[in-house]
């Protein structure tokens, strides 16, 4: 009962302070108040424990929890655990320079496990930020990022060997060499999408390194594949449960 009362009081103080900030700032947010905000923080705020702060944050919508660390440095540190516990499923980065946005996301969500940059203009510079900032990724969607090349895919493999799902569909400059460099490090991939990449029968040989984990493979539009290569793939990957071959003109029913 006492803990609930303290949490309720902390919640009231937090809400009152936020309203005061909005009134003094003319309703336009806290960014214009500068260093003055830190002086206005209730004196006992820094003594609240993590559980109490999490309880306060549970009454707020996600958008406000994300905005709490914009008030001042003290609030950013205090509300970091509740912020990291948020279940963020979709974020739009439209109109934002991708490298800057990725760095900001890395600061707020260092343990992010799933990231989709599908259809973005991701380039080599962005891949560099991605590889150094998101070390916990297990699922990465880069489909439609047609500026990516073999060197970028190799860098992803070296930096994120724990990946379990990777989509490179539509990355037309990714070839056999890039795939081999990727799979030299990523040995836990269970789902790999290579639709419309520059992959041939020779490139499929490198998939034997993930034969024990690979269950889903998309090779749609890989026009250089032949019956021989697909048949060899089927023999090497016994756990494969889903295989997409749409648009592979040289592949016939014989391969299966």
Tab-separated table of C-alpha atoms in Angstrom:
chain	number	residue	atom	x	y	z
A	1	UNK	CA	0.000	0.000	0.000
A	2	UNK	CA	2.840	2.363	0.901
A	3	UNK	CA	4.665	1.636	-2.360
A	4	UNK	CA	1.459	2.249	-4.330
A	5	UNK	CA	0.970	5.573	-2.559
A	6	UNK	CA	4.551	6.647	-3.277
A	7	UNK	CA	4.180	5.639	-6.937
A	8	UNK	CA	0.927	7.571	-7.200
A	9	UNK	CA	2.568	10.644	-5.736
A	10	UNK	CA	5.481	10.316	-8.121
A	11	UNK	CA	3.051	9.996	-11.030
A	12	UNK	CA	1.250	13.192	-9.981
A	13	UNK	CA	4.538	15.086	-9.647
A	14	UNK	CA	5.709	13.877	-13.068
A	15	UNK	CA	2.419	14.879	-14.718
A	16	UNK	CA	2.365	18.253	-12.949
A	17	UNK	CA	5.914	18.975	-14.014
A	18	UNK	CA	5.167	18.001	-17.627
A	19	UNK	CA	2.109	20.287	-17.686
A	20	UNK	CA	4.167	23.110	-16.239
A	21	UNK	CA	6.814	22.664	-18.888
A	22	UNK	CA	4.180	22.733	-21.645
A	23	UNK	CA	2.575	25.897	-20.223
A	24	UNK	CA	5.867	27.745	-19.895
A	25	UNK	CA	6.928	26.565	-23.338
A	26	UNK	CA	3.723	27.768	-24.975
A	27	UNK	CA	2.526	24.219	-25.752
A	28	UNK	CA	5.337	23.685	-28.234
A	29	UNK	CA	7.280	21.058	-26.289
A	30	UNK	CA	10.338	21.264	-24.093
A	31	UNK	CA	13.132	21.843	-26.612
A	32	UNK	CA	12.952	25.664	-26.333
A	33	UNK	CA	13.466	25.769	-22.576
A	34	UNK	CA	17.141	24.780	-22.674
A	35	UNK	CA	19.005	24.361	-19.415
A	36	UNK	CA	16.259	26.016	-17.350
A	37	UNK	CA	14.308	22.758	-17.268
A	38	UNK	CA	16.912	20.969	-15.196
A	39	UNK	CA	16.553	23.567	-12.453
A	40	UNK	CA	12.756	23.056	-12.370
A	41	UNK	CA	12.877	19.296	-11.707
A	42	UNK	CA	11.421	18.348	-8.294
A	43	UNK	CA	14.240	17.900	-5.829
A	44	UNK	CA	13.221	14.375	-4.802
A	45	UNK	CA	12.849	13.042	-8.332
A	46	UNK	CA	16.354	11.626	-8.497
A	47	UNK	CA	15.674	9.525	-5.363
A	48	UNK	CA	12.845	7.512	-6.968
A	49	UNK	CA	13.796	3.893	-7.540
A	50	UNK	CA	13.564	2.035	-10.863
A	51	UNK	CA	10.375	0.170	-9.917
A	52	UNK	CA	8.565	3.390	-9.057
A	53	UNK	CA	9.640	5.027	-12.314
A	54	UNK	CA	8.468	1.963	-14.252
A	55	UNK	CA	5.110	2.215	-12.468
A	56	UNK	CA	4.829	5.894	-13.414
A	57	UNK	CA	5.715	5.092	-17.031
A	58	UNK	CA	3.052	2.372	-17.186
A	59	UNK	CA	0.341	5.070	-17.048
A	60	UNK	CA	1.746	6.896	-20.077
A	61	UNK	CA	1.306	6.134	-23.803
A	62	UNK	CA	4.382	5.021	-25.766
A	63	UNK	CA	4.767	8.425	-27.435
A	64	UNK	CA	5.109	10.173	-24.062
A	65	UNK	CA	7.529	7.601	-22.666
A	66	UNK	CA	9.713	8.152	-25.735
A	67	UNK	CA	9.495	11.900	-25.198
A	68	UNK	CA	10.544	11.803	-21.544
A	69	UNK	CA	14.237	11.597	-22.367
A	70	UNK	CA	13.933	14.820	-24.361
A	71	UNK	CA	13.159	16.810	-21.214
A	72	UNK	CA	16.665	16.697	-19.776
A	73	UNK	CA	19.596	14.382	-19.219
A	74	UNK	CA	18.382	13.338	-15.761
A	75	UNK	CA	15.018	12.207	-17.119
A	76	UNK	CA	16.722	10.425	-20.012
A	77	UNK	CA	18.744	8.330	-17.541
A	78	UNK	CA	15.866	7.803	-15.113
A	79	UNK	CA	13.368	6.571	-17.698
A	80	UNK	CA	15.816	4.512	-19.730
A	81	UNK	CA	14.661	1.088	-18.352
A	82	UNK	CA	10.937	1.727	-19.111
A	83	UNK	CA	11.872	3.018	-22.565
A	84	UNK	CA	13.948	-0.061	-23.364
A	85	UNK	CA	11.059	-2.302	-22.328
A	86	UNK	CA	8.676	-0.783	-24.897
A	87	UNK	CA	7.516	-3.152	-27.637
A	88	UNK	CA	8.042	-1.038	-30.759
A	89	UNK	CA	6.799	-2.878	-33.864
A	90	UNK	CA	6.746	-0.245	-36.601
A	91	UNK	CA	8.453	3.112	-37.078
A	92	UNK	CA	8.438	5.347	-40.146
A	93	UNK	CA	11.731	6.958	-41.150
A	94	UNK	CA	10.319	8.593	-44.260
A	95	UNK	CA	11.922	11.957	-45.005
A	96	UNK	CA	14.702	11.409	-42.455
A	97	UNK	CA	18.398	11.025	-43.382
A	98	UNK	CA	18.857	7.305	-42.808
A	99	UNK	CA	22.297	7.351	-41.143
A	100	UNK	CA	21.196	9.987	-38.617
A	101	UNK	CA	17.989	8.099	-37.866
A	102	UNK	CA	19.857	4.814	-37.359
A	103	UNK	CA	22.279	6.432	-34.897
A	104	UNK	CA	19.377	7.916	-32.931
A	105	UNK	CA	17.630	4.537	-32.839
A	106	UNK	CA	20.794	2.839	-31.656
A	107	UNK	CA	21.047	5.251	-28.719
A	108	UNK	CA	17.432	4.667	-27.673
A	109	UNK	CA	17.117	0.960	-28.527
A	110	UNK	CA	20.580	-0.650	-28.307
A	111	UNK	CA	19.048	-4.136	-27.864
A	112	UNK	CA	16.865	-3.965	-31.000
A	113	UNK	CA	16.511	-7.460	-32.484
A	114	UNK	CA	14.398	-6.832	-35.615
A	115	UNK	CA	14.935	-4.078	-38.171
A	116	UNK	CA	13.339	-3.476	-41.567
A	117	UNK	CA	14.766	-0.978	-44.059
A	118	UNK	CA	12.661	-2.405	-46.868
A	119	UNK	CA	12.527	-0.148	-49.923
A	120	UNK	CA	14.777	2.496	-48.378
A	121	UNK	CA	17.755	4.159	-50.069
A	122	UNK	CA	20.214	2.389	-47.781
A	123	UNK	CA	23.766	2.637	-49.106
A	124	UNK	CA	27.222	1.614	-47.947
A	125	UNK	CA	27.454	4.403	-45.364
A	126	UNK	CA	24.148	3.320	-43.812
A	127	UNK	CA	25.289	-0.311	-43.670
A	128	UNK	CA	28.380	0.838	-41.771
A	129	UNK	CA	26.204	2.571	-39.155
A	130	UNK	CA	23.933	-0.465	-38.979
A	131	UNK	CA	26.815	-2.861	-38.422
A	132	UNK	CA	28.387	-0.828	-35.623
A	133	UNK	CA	25.167	0.233	-33.865
A	134	UNK	CA	22.841	-2.787	-33.834
A	135	UNK	CA	24.848	-5.730	-32.557
A	136	UNK	CA	21.793	-7.645	-31.281
A	137	UNK	CA	19.906	-7.977	-34.564
A	138	UNK	CA	18.606	-11.420	-35.467
A	139	UNK	CA	16.219	-10.299	-38.239
A	140	UNK	CA	17.143	-7.793	-40.950
A	141	UNK	CA	15.123	-6.809	-44.022
A	142	UNK	CA	17.052	-4.946	-46.745
A	143	UNK	CA	14.801	-5.912	-49.639
A	144	UNK	CA	14.639	-3.321	-52.396
A	145	UNK	CA	17.859	-1.602	-51.301
A	146	UNK	CA	19.350	-1.806	-54.776
A	147	UNK	CA	22.455	0.244	-53.931
A	148	UNK	CA	23.880	-2.608	-51.848
A	149	UNK	CA	26.774	-4.612	-53.250
A	150	UNK	CA	28.847	-7.656	-52.323
A	151	UNK	CA	31.173	-5.703	-50.009
A	152	UNK	CA	28.227	-4.415	-47.976
A	153	UNK	CA	26.751	-7.897	-47.597
A	154	UNK	CA	30.138	-9.219	-46.486
A	155	UNK	CA	30.321	-6.465	-43.837
A	156	UNK	CA	26.867	-7.416	-42.548
A	157	UNK	CA	27.931	-11.041	-42.204
A	158	UNK	CA	31.098	-10.152	-40.299
A	159	UNK	CA	29.300	-7.761	-37.923
A	160	UNK	CA	26.085	-9.737	-37.353
A	161	UNK	CA	26.936	-13.453	-37.349
A	162	UNK	CA	23.906	-14.200	-35.154
A	163	UNK	CA	21.368	-13.285	-37.868
A	164	UNK	CA	18.530	-15.774	-38.281
A	165	UNK	CA	16.543	-13.970	-40.995
A	166	UNK	CA	17.929	-11.847	-43.802
A	167	UNK	CA	16.141	-10.444	-46.831
A	168	UNK	CA	18.169	-9.150	-49.783
A	169	UNK	CA	15.384	-9.443	-52.355
A	170	UNK	CA	15.825	-6.955	-55.169
A	171	UNK	CA	19.484	-6.255	-54.362
A	172	UNK	CA	20.556	-6.943	-57.945
A	173	UNK	CA	24.272	-6.292	-57.409
A	174	UNK	CA	24.607	-9.010	-54.761
A	175	UNK	CA	26.304	-11.963	-56.435
A	176	UNK	CA	27.769	-15.377	-55.616
A	177	UNK	CA	30.839	-13.737	-54.069
A	178	UNK	CA	28.756	-11.648	-51.664
A	179	UNK	CA	26.660	-14.644	-50.663
A	180	UNK	CA	29.768	-16.731	-49.935
A	181	UNK	CA	31.270	-13.925	-47.817
A	182	UNK	CA	28.002	-13.568	-45.893
A	183	UNK	CA	27.668	-17.290	-45.148
A	184	UNK	CA	31.276	-17.543	-44.024
A	185	UNK	CA	30.077	-15.850	-40.812
A	186	UNK	CA	26.277	-16.234	-40.603
A	187	UNK	CA	25.839	-19.923	-39.785
A	188	UNK	CA	22.455	-19.645	-38.002
A	189	UNK	CA	20.286	-18.354	-40.844
A	190	UNK	CA	16.942	-20.134	-41.024
A	191	UNK	CA	15.287	-17.779	-43.528
A	192	UNK	CA	17.149	-16.244	-46.480
A	193	UNK	CA	15.508	-14.194	-49.236
A	194	UNK	CA	17.637	-13.707	-52.366
A	195	UNK	CA	14.964	-12.967	-54.947
A	196	UNK	CA	16.285	-11.188	-58.058
A	197	UNK	CA	19.875	-11.244	-56.801
A	198	UNK	CA	22.715	-12.176	-59.188
A	199	UNK	CA	22.965	-15.759	-57.906
A	200	UNK	CA	23.986	-18.783	-59.990
A	201	UNK	CA	24.354	-22.518	-59.389
A	202	UNK	CA	27.872	-21.869	-58.121
A	203	UNK	CA	26.526	-19.527	-55.430
A	204	UNK	CA	24.156	-22.200	-54.166
A	205	UNK	CA	27.135	-24.341	-53.169
A	206	UNK	CA	27.903	-21.979	-50.295
A	207	UNK	CA	24.458	-22.686	-48.783
A	208	UNK	CA	25.780	-26.036	-47.591
A	209	UNK	CA	27.378	-24.164	-44.665
A	210	UNK	CA	23.885	-23.459	-43.250
A	211	UNK	CA	22.267	-26.738	-44.281
A	212	UNK	CA	21.384	-27.635	-40.690
A	213	UNK	CA	19.545	-24.362	-39.982
A	214	UNK	CA	18.060	-23.248	-43.325
A	215	UNK	CA	14.300	-23.884	-43.537
A	216	UNK	CA	13.084	-21.126	-45.894
A	217	UNK	CA	14.772	-19.901	-49.085
A	218	UNK	CA	13.549	-17.484	-51.763
A	219	UNK	CA	15.370	-17.608	-55.108
A	220	UNK	CA	12.640	-15.989	-57.199
A	221	UNK	CA	13.905	-14.262	-60.323
A	222	UNK	CA	17.417	-15.734	-60.148
A	223	UNK	CA	17.506	-16.412	-63.878
A	224	UNK	CA	20.934	-18.106	-63.935
A	225	UNK	CA	19.832	-21.045	-61.788
A	226	UNK	CA	19.426	-24.428	-63.496
A	227	UNK	CA	17.969	-27.819	-62.639
A	228	UNK	CA	21.396	-29.118	-61.705
A	229	UNK	CA	22.020	-26.407	-59.120
A	230	UNK	CA	18.566	-26.669	-57.523
A	231	UNK	CA	18.771	-30.480	-57.342
A	232	UNK	CA	22.150	-30.216	-55.584
A	233	UNK	CA	20.655	-27.658	-53.195
A	234	UNK	CA	17.832	-30.023	-52.254
A	235	UNK	CA	20.319	-32.785	-51.452
A	236	UNK	CA	22.499	-30.516	-49.297
A	237	UNK	CA	19.683	-28.835	-47.325
A	238	UNK	CA	17.410	-31.594	-45.976
A	239	UNK	CA	15.604	-29.269	-43.524
A	240	UNK	CA	14.437	-26.898	-46.265
A	241	UNK	CA	10.635	-26.603	-45.944
A	242	UNK	CA	9.907	-23.597	-48.181
A	243	UNK	CA	11.557	-22.875	-51.545
A	244	UNK	CA	10.476	-20.079	-53.909
A	245	UNK	CA	11.589	-20.429	-57.548
A	246	UNK	CA	9.183	-18.122	-59.350
A	247	UNK	CA	10.761	-16.607	-62.438
A	248	UNK	CA	13.656	-19.083	-62.606
A	249	UNK	CA	13.277	-19.793	-66.317
A	250	UNK	CA	15.917	-22.536	-66.527
A	251	UNK	CA	14.439	-24.597	-63.685
A	252	UNK	CA	11.951	-27.344	-64.455
A	253	UNK	CA	10.029	-29.914	-62.461
A	254	UNK	CA	12.930	-32.335	-62.890
A	255	UNK	CA	14.951	-30.474	-60.257
A	256	UNK	CA	12.354	-31.213	-57.591
